Amino acid sequence: MADQLTFVRRVLPAVPTCVDLPPRDRPQDRALPEVSARRLKVQRRTHDVGAVRLRPPPVRGCVVCLLLLAVPLAAVRPVVAQAGGPTIGIRDGNGHPFRTPAGSPFEPVHRLALLSATRDSLRDGIALADVGDRLGFWIRRDPDGDVEYAGAIHGGAFSRFDLGGPDQALIEVHYRIGVLLRARFGAVAARAELYHLSSHLGDEFLLETGARPISTSREGLELMLQGSPASGLTVYGGPGVLLRATPDFAPLSLRAGAAWESAPGAPARFHASVDYFGWAELGWEPAIAAEVGAGLARGTRVGLLLGFGPSRAEQFLRQSERLVGLSISHVR
């Protein structure tokens, strides 16, 4: 404040200065008084200037404005809310209809598994390293209504490594990419997937074994329904048909399964799932995948993985195998 008064005195040296204080408190030696910082009023009396007042900023008004701005920000809800009620068992982690069957070997999820694989009388140690995810979006969202539509694009790479070899070489990798149309009709969800699938043998595995790769490239359409008949229980199933394949495979297939999870509020989260896949090309021999374990965090779980029937490795689809081991997976 003293600097402001000094500036005013230099600009208007001939104009007498009057500080708005009681007469008994005015200094007689013309020195600037010590004034409260809350308010300082300086008046200049000239021919052209009536009064000049210097006031501090309105602090109370600023505080009120900030509070008014904070109220709507605090009231904002997440754009994607989790839908509850009887349909929660048929929704994925983002609220879209049709929950991803995370225990199925055909679904693109993140998975790392250390397994013992038995084929005929041979037993090998293998590792599965799967990387997969999906990008979903709403077409029509109505949590309180009877009909909802959503779309998605998903894809994954499913790799198998040889743990018994000196270099833990890549044995096989196959890829699946698909376009999904998902819907909910009341308490029933539906999914249509148009997908492409192809597979390759690892280079080191080819050199060491002299194996000859086979072509498994194909495109197909799969339709499935999903429901939740009881709390924590989800069942699904439906047919598939190949639209193009090299070589010509038998077109029809069938997939079905069930998954159970303990209540969200339970101290520990447990899960169990079983998935069945049958294909006319393989004489409808059932390929069974099962998993039981516990949840570590949202979407992440660890458990015992079991597999029976035709190999889940595309390059060895005509070979039967048994798998058992530990698995950790994550799905959004």
mmCIF file of C-alpha atoms in Angstrom:
data_model
loop_
_atom_site.group_PDB
_atom_site.id
_atom_site.type_symbol
_atom_site.label_atom_id
_atom_site.label_comp_id
_atom_site.label_asym_id
_atom_site.label_seq_id
_atom_site.Cartn_x
_atom_site.Cartn_y
_atom_site.Cartn_z
ATOM 1 C CA MET A 1 0.000 0.000 0.000
ATOM 2 C CA ALA A 2 2.845 2.394 0.797
ATOM 3 C CA ASP A 3 4.269 1.975 -2.709
ATOM 4 C CA GLN A 4 0.893 2.843 -4.228
ATOM 5 C CA LEU A 5 0.667 6.074 -2.188
ATOM 6 C CA THR A 6 4.235 7.029 -3.082
ATOM 7 C CA PHE A 7 3.428 6.590 -6.777
ATOM 8 C CA VAL A 8 0.321 8.787 -6.461
ATOM 9 C CA ARG A 9 2.273 11.531 -4.664
ATOM 10 C CA ARG A 10 4.911 11.590 -7.400
ATOM 11 C CA VAL A 11 2.308 11.846 -10.141
ATOM 12 C CA LEU A 12 0.320 14.626 -8.427
ATOM 13 C CA PRO A 13 2.867 16.475 -6.255
ATOM 14 C CA ALA A 14 0.856 19.694 -6.109
ATOM 15 C CA VAL A 15 -2.370 18.110 -5.024
ATOM 16 C CA PRO A 16 -2.878 17.870 -1.287
ATOM 17 C CA THR A 17 -3.350 14.410 0.093
ATOM 18 C CA CYS A 18 -6.056 13.456 2.524
ATOM 19 C CA VAL A 19 -6.100 10.084 4.221
ATOM 20 C CA ASP A 20 -9.541 9.112 5.470
ATOM 21 C CA LEU A 21 -8.673 8.814 9.183
ATOM 22 C CA PRO A 22 -10.032 10.497 12.284
ATOM 23 C CA PRO A 23 -8.386 13.939 12.869
ATOM 24 C CA ARG A 24 -6.778 12.830 16.118
ATOM 25 C CA ASP A 25 -4.950 10.018 14.289
ATOM 26 C CA ARG A 26 -3.582 12.099 11.417
ATOM 27 C CA PRO A 27 0.207 12.602 11.655
ATOM 28 C CA GLN A 28 1.438 16.136 11.773
ATOM 29 C CA ASP A 29 4.854 15.407 10.197
ATOM 30 C CA ARG A 30 3.162 14.470 6.854
ATOM 31 C CA ALA A 31 4.512 10.881 7.068
ATOM 32 C CA LEU A 32 2.359 8.078 5.684
ATOM 33 C CA PRO A 33 0.293 6.417 8.407
ATOM 34 C CA GLU A 34 0.200 2.678 9.124
ATOM 35 C CA VAL A 35 -3.194 1.587 7.845
ATOM 36 C CA SER A 36 -5.071 -1.714 8.067
ATOM 37 C CA ALA A 37 -4.542 -3.970 5.047
ATOM 38 C CA ARG A 38 -8.231 -4.749 4.728
ATOM 39 C CA ARG A 39 -9.168 -1.386 3.258
ATOM 40 C CA LEU A 40 -7.292 1.758 2.259
ATOM 41 C CA LYS A 41 -9.137 4.730 0.898
ATOM 42 C CA VAL A 42 -7.190 7.567 -0.687
ATOM 43 C CA GLN A 43 -8.955 10.662 -1.894
ATOM 44 C CA ARG A 44 -7.644 13.322 -4.223
ATOM 45 C CA ARG A 45 -9.419 16.646 -4.525
ATOM 46 C CA THR A 46 -8.636 18.390 -7.798
ATOM 47 C CA HIS A 47 -10.509 20.224 -10.499
ATOM 48 C CA ASP A 48 -10.855 17.145 -12.700
ATOM 49 C CA VAL A 49 -10.535 14.312 -10.198
ATOM 50 C CA GLY A 50 -13.283 13.701 -7.714
ATOM 51 C CA ALA A 51 -11.956 10.650 -5.834
ATOM 52 C CA VAL A 52 -9.675 7.680 -6.339
ATOM 53 C CA ARG A 53 -10.201 4.599 -4.184
ATOM 54 C CA LEU A 54 -7.779 1.661 -3.995
ATOM 55 C CA ARG A 55 -9.465 -1.516 -2.704
ATOM 56 C CA PRO A 56 -8.180 -5.068 -2.311
ATOM 57 C CA PRO A 57 -9.713 -7.813 -4.487
ATOM 58 C CA PRO A 58 -13.097 -9.171 -3.363
ATOM 59 C CA VAL A 59 -11.773 -12.333 -1.704
ATOM 60 C CA ARG A 60 -15.156 -13.513 -0.505
ATOM 61 C CA GLY A 61 -16.600 -13.250 -4.011
ATOM 62 C CA CYS A 62 -13.752 -15.342 -5.459
ATOM 63 C CA VAL A 63 -14.340 -18.052 -2.877
ATOM 64 C CA VAL A 64 -18.048 -18.151 -3.677
ATOM 65 C CA CYS A 65 -17.339 -18.410 -7.423
ATOM 66 C CA LEU A 66 -14.933 -21.299 -6.880
ATOM 67 C CA LEU A 67 -17.514 -23.131 -4.787
ATOM 68 C CA LEU A 68 -20.154 -22.650 -7.471
ATOM 69 C CA LEU A 69 -17.780 -24.049 -10.084
ATOM 70 C CA ALA A 70 -16.893 -27.024 -7.898
ATOM 71 C CA VAL A 71 -20.500 -28.112 -7.357
ATOM 72 C CA PRO A 72 -21.188 -29.295 -10.941
ATOM 73 C CA LEU A 73 -17.728 -30.883 -11.192
ATOM 74 C CA ALA A 74 -18.355 -32.931 -8.073
ATOM 75 C CA ALA A 75 -21.726 -34.034 -9.404
ATOM 76 C CA VAL A 76 -20.373 -35.424 -12.691
ATOM 77 C CA ARG A 77 -20.798 -39.190 -12.996
ATOM 78 C CA PRO A 78 -18.649 -41.539 -15.068
ATOM 79 C CA VAL A 79 -19.644 -41.663 -18.723
ATOM 80 C CA VAL A 80 -19.678 -45.460 -18.710
ATOM 81 C CA ALA A 81 -21.530 -46.705 -15.653
ATOM 82 C CA GLN A 82 -21.806 -50.281 -14.629
ATOM 83 C CA ALA A 83 -25.311 -51.591 -15.110
ATOM 84 C CA GLY A 84 -26.669 -53.653 -12.276
ATOM 85 C CA GLY A 85 -29.789 -55.629 -11.601
ATOM 86 C CA PRO A 86 -30.736 -58.973 -13.122
ATOM 87 C CA THR A 87 -28.727 -58.339 -16.313
ATOM 88 C CA ILE A 88 -25.333 -57.926 -14.647
ATOM 89 C CA GLY A 89 -24.444 -61.557 -15.402
ATOM 90 C CA ILE A 90 -24.701 -60.977 -19.160
ATOM 91 C CA ARG A 91 -22.634 -57.772 -19.305
ATOM 92 C CA ASP A 92 -18.884 -57.387 -19.663
ATOM 93 C CA GLY A 93 -16.690 -55.173 -17.489
ATOM 94 C CA ASN A 94 -17.666 -52.097 -19.498
ATOM 95 C CA GLY A 95 -21.403 -52.722 -19.255
ATOM 96 C CA HIS A 96 -21.824 -53.965 -22.832
ATOM 97 C CA PRO A 97 -24.156 -56.925 -23.415
ATOM 98 C CA PHE A 98 -22.696 -60.445 -23.650
ATOM 99 C CA ARG A 99 -20.007 -61.160 -21.089
ATOM 100 C CA THR A 100 -16.765 -62.486 -22.566
ATOM 101 C CA PRO A 101 -16.314 -66.216 -21.776
ATOM 102 C CA ALA A 102 -12.845 -65.700 -20.309
ATOM 103 C CA GLY A 103 -12.252 -69.422 -19.797
ATOM 104 C CA SER A 104 -12.711 -70.283 -23.463
ATOM 105 C CA PRO A 105 -9.527 -70.854 -25.513
ATOM 106 C CA PHE A 106 -11.184 -69.092 -28.467
ATOM 107 C CA GLU A 107 -11.631 -65.725 -26.742
ATOM 108 C CA PRO A 108 -8.884 -63.077 -27.112
ATOM 109 C CA VAL A 109 -7.734 -62.396 -23.543
ATOM 110 C CA HIS A 110 -4.403 -61.865 -21.802
ATOM 111 C CA ARG A 111 -3.214 -65.212 -20.488
ATOM 112 C CA LEU A 112 -0.004 -66.832 -19.268
ATOM 113 C CA ALA A 113 -0.099 -70.544 -18.437
ATOM 114 C CA LEU A 114 2.521 -73.131 -17.485
ATOM 115 C CA LEU A 115 1.196 -76.548 -18.469
ATOM 116 C CA SER A 116 2.001 -80.190 -18.847
ATOM 117 C CA ALA A 117 0.838 -81.426 -22.260
ATOM 118 C CA THR A 118 0.305 -85.145 -22.851
ATOM 119 C CA ARG A 119 -0.085 -86.550 -26.378
ATOM 120 C CA ASP A 120 -0.302 -90.331 -26.636
ATOM 121 C CA SER A 121 2.533 -91.436 -24.344
ATOM 122 C CA LEU A 122 4.584 -88.227 -24.683
ATOM 123 C CA ARG A 123 4.585 -85.549 -22.015
ATOM 124 C CA ASP A 124 6.019 -82.084 -22.575
ATOM 125 C CA GLY A 125 6.212 -78.883 -20.598
ATOM 126 C CA ILE A 126 4.730 -75.976 -22.522
ATOM 127 C CA ALA A 127 3.853 -72.348 -21.899
ATOM 128 C CA LEU A 128 0.869 -70.533 -23.341
ATOM 129 C CA ALA A 129 1.247 -66.793 -23.876
ATOM 130 C CA ASP A 130 -1.942 -65.195 -25.195
ATOM 131 C CA VAL A 131 -2.415 -61.493 -25.840
ATOM 132 C CA GLY A 132 -5.885 -60.261 -26.739
ATOM 133 C CA ASP A 133 -8.331 -57.452 -26.153
ATOM 134 C CA ARG A 134 -11.409 -55.778 -27.594
ATOM 135 C CA LEU A 135 -12.598 -52.282 -28.354
ATOM 136 C CA GLY A 136 -16.308 -51.944 -27.685
ATOM 137 C CA PHE A 137 -18.758 -49.146 -28.403
ATOM 138 C CA TRP A 138 -22.437 -48.490 -27.925
ATOM 139 C CA ILE A 139 -24.935 -48.404 -30.777
ATOM 140 C CA ARG A 140 -28.036 -48.041 -28.614
ATOM 141 C CA ARG A 141 -27.779 -47.905 -24.853
ATOM 142 C CA ASP A 142 -30.848 -48.192 -22.638
ATOM 143 C CA PRO A 143 -30.029 -49.824 -19.257
ATOM 144 C CA ASP A 144 -33.633 -49.579 -18.082
ATOM 145 C CA GLY A 145 -35.142 -50.730 -21.381
ATOM 146 C CA ASP A 146 -35.550 -54.115 -22.999
ATOM 147 C CA VAL A 147 -33.245 -53.705 -26.017
ATOM 148 C CA GLU A 148 -29.611 -52.585 -26.287
ATOM 149 C CA TYR A 149 -27.071 -52.857 -29.095
ATOM 150 C CA ALA A 150 -23.279 -52.608 -29.017
ATOM 151 C CA GLY A 151 -20.425 -53.338 -31.386
ATOM 152 C CA ALA A 152 -16.802 -54.313 -30.902
ATOM 153 C CA ILE A 153 -13.588 -55.254 -32.649
ATOM 154 C CA HIS A 154 -11.431 -57.850 -30.945
ATOM 155 C CA GLY A 155 -8.272 -59.729 -31.761
ATOM 156 C CA GLY A 156 -5.606 -61.867 -30.212
ATOM 157 C CA ALA A 157 -2.394 -63.820 -30.717
ATOM 158 C CA PHE A 158 -2.216 -67.275 -29.085
ATOM 159 C CA SER A 159 1.345 -68.581 -28.690
ATOM 160 C CA ARG A 160 2.745 -71.912 -27.496
ATOM 161 C CA PHE A 161 6.365 -72.347 -26.356
ATOM 162 C CA ASP A 162 8.435 -75.455 -25.681
ATOM 163 C CA LEU A 163 9.709 -75.411 -22.097
ATOM 164 C CA GLY A 164 11.571 -78.684 -22.522
ATOM 165 C CA GLY A 165 13.980 -77.381 -25.156
ATOM 166 C CA PRO A 166 17.193 -75.450 -24.475
ATOM 167 C CA ASP A 167 15.873 -72.255 -26.099
ATOM 168 C CA GLN A 168 12.195 -72.442 -25.097
ATOM 169 C CA ALA A 169 11.420 -72.065 -28.804
ATOM 170 C CA LEU A 170 8.108 -70.945 -30.222
ATOM 171 C CA ILE A 171 6.130 -73.987 -31.332
ATOM 172 C CA GLU A 172 3.024 -72.435 -32.825
ATOM 173 C CA VAL A 173 1.090 -69.173 -32.949
ATOM 174 C CA HIS A 174 -2.366 -68.502 -34.303
ATOM 175 C CA TYR A 175 -4.305 -65.289 -34.703
ATOM 176 C CA ARG A 176 -7.977 -64.494 -34.419
ATOM 177 C CA ILE A 177 -9.551 -61.162 -35.287
ATOM 178 C CA GLY A 178 -13.268 -60.507 -35.387
ATOM 179 C CA VAL A 179 -16.028 -57.937 -35.655
ATOM 180 C CA LEU A 180 -18.777 -58.318 -33.061
ATOM 181 C CA LEU A 181 -22.401 -57.242 -32.954
ATOM 182 C CA ARG A 182 -23.798 -57.659 -29.446
ATOM 183 C CA ALA A 183 -27.335 -57.143 -28.217
ATOM 184 C CA ARG A 184 -29.495 -57.565 -25.151
ATOM 185 C CA PHE A 185 -33.158 -58.518 -25.309
ATOM 186 C CA GLY A 186 -34.463 -58.344 -21.772
ATOM 187 C CA ALA A 187 -32.444 -60.834 -19.716
ATOM 188 C CA VAL A 188 -30.912 -62.594 -22.751
ATOM 189 C CA ALA A 189 -27.788 -61.433 -24.587
ATOM 190 C CA ALA A 190 -26.761 -62.355 -28.129
ATOM 191 C CA ARG A 191 -23.512 -62.077 -30.061
ATOM 192 C CA ALA A 192 -22.692 -62.408 -33.752
ATOM 193 C CA GLU A 193 -19.002 -62.627 -34.670
ATOM 194 C CA LEU A 194 -17.492 -62.441 -38.139
ATOM 195 C CA TYR A 195 -13.916 -63.656 -37.694
ATOM 196 C CA HIS A 196 -10.676 -64.550 -39.470
ATOM 197 C CA LEU A 197 -8.279 -67.183 -38.147
ATOM 198 C CA SER A 198 -4.810 -68.259 -39.305
ATOM 199 C CA SER A 199 -1.824 -70.069 -37.770
ATOM 200 C CA HIS A 200 1.935 -70.534 -38.204
ATOM 201 C CA LEU A 201 4.688 -72.785 -36.880
ATOM 202 C CA GLY A 202 7.727 -71.314 -35.152
ATOM 203 C CA ASP A 203 10.910 -71.115 -37.254
ATOM 204 C CA GLU A 204 13.132 -72.893 -34.719
ATOM 205 C CA PHE A 205 10.538 -75.613 -34.274
ATOM 206 C CA LEU A 206 10.480 -76.137 -38.058
ATOM 207 C CA LEU A 207 14.273 -76.428 -38.231
ATOM 208 C CA GLU A 208 14.563 -78.800 -35.271
ATOM 209 C CA THR A 209 11.698 -81.147 -36.118
ATOM 210 C CA GLY A 210 11.321 -80.853 -39.889
ATOM 211 C CA ALA A 211 7.569 -80.531 -39.406
ATOM 212 C CA ARG A 212 5.490 -79.351 -42.331
ATOM 213 C CA PRO A 213 3.013 -76.555 -41.612
ATOM 214 C CA ILE A 214 -0.594 -76.923 -42.663
ATOM 215 C CA SER A 215 -2.986 -74.239 -43.823
ATOM 216 C CA THR A 216 -5.750 -73.437 -41.340
ATOM 217 C CA SER A 217 -6.747 -70.045 -42.724
ATOM 218 C CA ARG A 218 -10.488 -69.532 -42.604
ATOM 219 C CA GLU A 219 -13.279 -67.008 -42.101
ATOM 220 C CA GLY A 220 -16.489 -67.820 -40.316
ATOM 221 C CA LEU A 221 -19.610 -66.593 -38.578
ATOM 222 C CA GLU A 222 -20.543 -67.605 -35.048
ATOM 223 C CA LEU A 223 -23.862 -66.880 -33.315
ATOM 224 C CA MET A 224 -24.315 -67.341 -29.565
ATOM 225 C CA LEU A 225 -26.922 -66.624 -26.905
ATOM 226 C CA GLN A 226 -26.144 -65.964 -23.247
ATOM 227 C CA GLY A 227 -28.217 -65.922 -20.075
ATOM 228 C CA SER A 228 -27.823 -65.805 -16.303
ATOM 229 C CA PRO A 229 -30.308 -68.261 -14.729
ATOM 230 C CA ALA A 230 -28.898 -67.722 -11.219
ATOM 231 C CA SER A 231 -26.792 -65.161 -9.402
ATOM 232 C CA GLY A 232 -23.159 -65.505 -10.473
ATOM 233 C CA LEU A 233 -23.932 -68.161 -13.107
ATOM 234 C CA THR A 234 -23.666 -67.489 -16.846
ATOM 235 C CA VAL A 235 -24.445 -69.969 -19.624
ATOM 236 C CA TYR A 236 -23.867 -69.507 -23.345
ATOM 237 C CA GLY A 237 -23.877 -71.427 -26.594
ATOM 238 C CA GLY A 238 -24.582 -71.389 -30.296
ATOM 239 C CA PRO A 239 -23.599 -72.622 -33.773
ATOM 240 C CA GLY A 240 -20.881 -71.539 -36.149
ATOM 241 C CA VAL A 241 -20.433 -71.831 -39.901
ATOM 242 C CA LEU A 242 -17.379 -71.342 -42.106
ATOM 243 C CA LEU A 243 -17.754 -68.891 -44.969
ATOM 244 C CA ARG A 244 -14.353 -69.592 -46.540
ATOM 245 C CA ALA A 245 -11.537 -71.981 -45.707
ATOM 246 C CA THR A 246 -8.247 -73.127 -47.235
ATOM 247 C CA PRO A 247 -8.380 -76.095 -47.556
ATOM 248 C CA ASP A 248 -12.078 -76.907 -47.640
ATOM 249 C CA PHE A 249 -13.080 -77.742 -44.070
ATOM 250 C CA ALA A 250 -16.477 -79.006 -42.985
ATOM 251 C CA PRO A 251 -18.384 -75.803 -42.213
ATOM 252 C CA LEU A 252 -20.471 -76.500 -39.107
ATOM 253 C CA SER A 253 -19.364 -76.161 -35.487
ATOM 254 C CA LEU A 254 -20.921 -75.745 -32.052
ATOM 255 C CA ARG A 255 -19.727 -73.995 -28.907
ATOM 256 C CA ALA A 256 -21.290 -73.958 -25.433
ATOM 257 C CA GLY A 257 -20.217 -73.344 -21.888
ATOM 258 C CA ALA A 258 -20.936 -72.129 -18.383
ATOM 259 C CA ALA A 259 -19.125 -69.872 -15.928
ATOM 260 C CA TRP A 260 -19.663 -69.154 -12.244
ATOM 261 C CA GLU A 261 -18.291 -66.364 -10.055
ATOM 262 C CA SER A 262 -18.837 -65.736 -6.363
ATOM 263 C CA ALA A 263 -20.705 -62.625 -5.235
ATOM 264 C CA PRO A 264 -18.851 -59.315 -5.757
ATOM 265 C CA GLY A 265 -19.059 -58.417 -2.063
ATOM 266 C CA ALA A 266 -17.530 -61.677 -0.846
ATOM 267 C CA PRO A 267 -14.174 -61.511 1.004
ATOM 268 C CA ALA A 268 -12.635 -63.774 -1.668
ATOM 269 C CA ARG A 269 -13.650 -64.065 -5.313
ATOM 270 C CA PHE A 270 -13.764 -67.590 -6.741
ATOM 271 C CA HIS A 271 -14.598 -68.725 -10.249
ATOM 272 C CA ALA A 272 -15.132 -71.884 -12.261
ATOM 273 C CA SER A 273 -15.813 -72.368 -15.957
ATOM 274 C CA VAL A 274 -16.143 -75.057 -18.599
ATOM 275 C CA ASP A 275 -16.148 -74.583 -22.380
ATOM 276 C CA TYR A 276 -17.096 -77.098 -25.077
ATOM 277 C CA PHE A 277 -16.270 -76.900 -28.782
ATOM 278 C CA GLY A 278 -17.251 -79.421 -31.432
ATOM 279 C CA TRP A 279 -16.461 -79.264 -35.142
ATOM 280 C CA ALA A 280 -17.763 -81.427 -37.969
ATOM 281 C CA GLU A 281 -14.262 -81.448 -39.506
ATOM 282 C CA LEU A 282 -13.022 -83.383 -36.456
ATOM 283 C CA GLY A 283 -15.991 -85.727 -36.239
ATOM 284 C CA TRP A 284 -17.555 -83.695 -33.434
ATOM 285 C CA GLU A 285 -14.889 -84.881 -30.994
ATOM 286 C CA PRO A 286 -15.376 -82.611 -27.965
ATOM 287 C CA ALA A 287 -12.652 -80.132 -27.069
ATOM 288 C CA ILE A 288 -13.104 -79.324 -23.378
ATOM 289 C CA ALA A 289 -11.439 -76.453 -21.521
ATOM 290 C CA ALA A 290 -12.029 -76.003 -17.787
ATOM 291 C CA GLU A 291 -10.689 -73.619 -15.185
ATOM 292 C CA VAL A 292 -11.155 -73.109 -11.447
ATOM 293 C CA GLY A 293 -9.482 -70.519 -9.261
ATOM 294 C CA ALA A 294 -9.694 -67.167 -7.503
ATOM 295 C CA GLY A 295 -9.758 -63.529 -8.531
ATOM 296 C CA LEU A 296 -6.815 -61.253 -7.747
ATOM 297 C CA ALA A 297 -8.280 -57.944 -8.914
ATOM 298 C CA ARG A 298 -10.946 -56.689 -11.259
ATOM 299 C CA GLY A 299 -10.672 -58.807 -14.402
ATOM 300 C CA THR A 300 -7.532 -60.639 -13.221
ATOM 301 C CA ARG A 301 -7.654 -64.192 -11.933
ATOM 302 C CA VAL A 302 -5.431 -67.183 -11.284
ATOM 303 C CA GLY A 303 -6.392 -70.821 -11.324
ATOM 304 C CA LEU A 304 -5.960 -74.410 -12.399
ATOM 305 C CA LEU A 305 -6.407 -74.923 -16.155
ATOM 306 C CA LEU A 306 -7.466 -78.239 -17.698
ATOM 307 C CA GLY A 307 -7.884 -79.232 -21.333
ATOM 308 C CA PHE A 308 -9.002 -82.424 -23.098
ATOM 309 C CA GLY A 309 -9.599 -83.359 -26.723
ATOM 310 C CA PRO A 310 -8.330 -81.843 -29.988
ATOM 311 C CA SER A 311 -5.390 -79.497 -29.478
ATOM 312 C CA ARG A 312 -6.123 -75.811 -29.010
ATOM 313 C CA ALA A 313 -3.016 -75.171 -31.164
ATOM 314 C CA GLU A 314 -4.353 -74.733 -34.701
ATOM 315 C CA GLN A 315 -1.370 -76.411 -36.386
ATOM 316 C CA PHE A 316 -2.054 -79.566 -34.343
ATOM 317 C CA LEU A 317 -5.845 -79.462 -34.425
ATOM 318 C CA ARG A 318 -6.095 -83.123 -35.488
ATOM 319 C CA GLN A 319 -4.034 -84.299 -32.500
ATOM 320 C CA SER A 320 -5.667 -85.016 -29.163
ATOM 321 C CA GLU A 321 -3.952 -83.823 -26.009
ATOM 322 C CA ARG A 322 -4.462 -83.377 -22.292
ATOM 323 C CA LEU A 323 -3.404 -80.163 -20.565
ATOM 324 C CA VAL A 324 -3.051 -79.414 -16.862
ATOM 325 C CA GLY A 325 -1.296 -76.533 -15.137
ATOM 326 C CA LEU A 326 -1.514 -73.044 -13.679
ATOM 327 C CA SER A 327 -2.931 -70.054 -15.494
ATOM 328 C CA ILE A 328 -3.197 -66.325 -14.838
ATOM 329 C CA SER A 329 -5.442 -64.263 -17.078
ATOM 330 C CA HIS A 330 -6.929 -60.805 -17.436
ATOM 331 C CA VAL A 331 -9.968 -59.659 -19.381
ATOM 332 C CA ARG A 332 -11.573 -56.223 -19.535
#
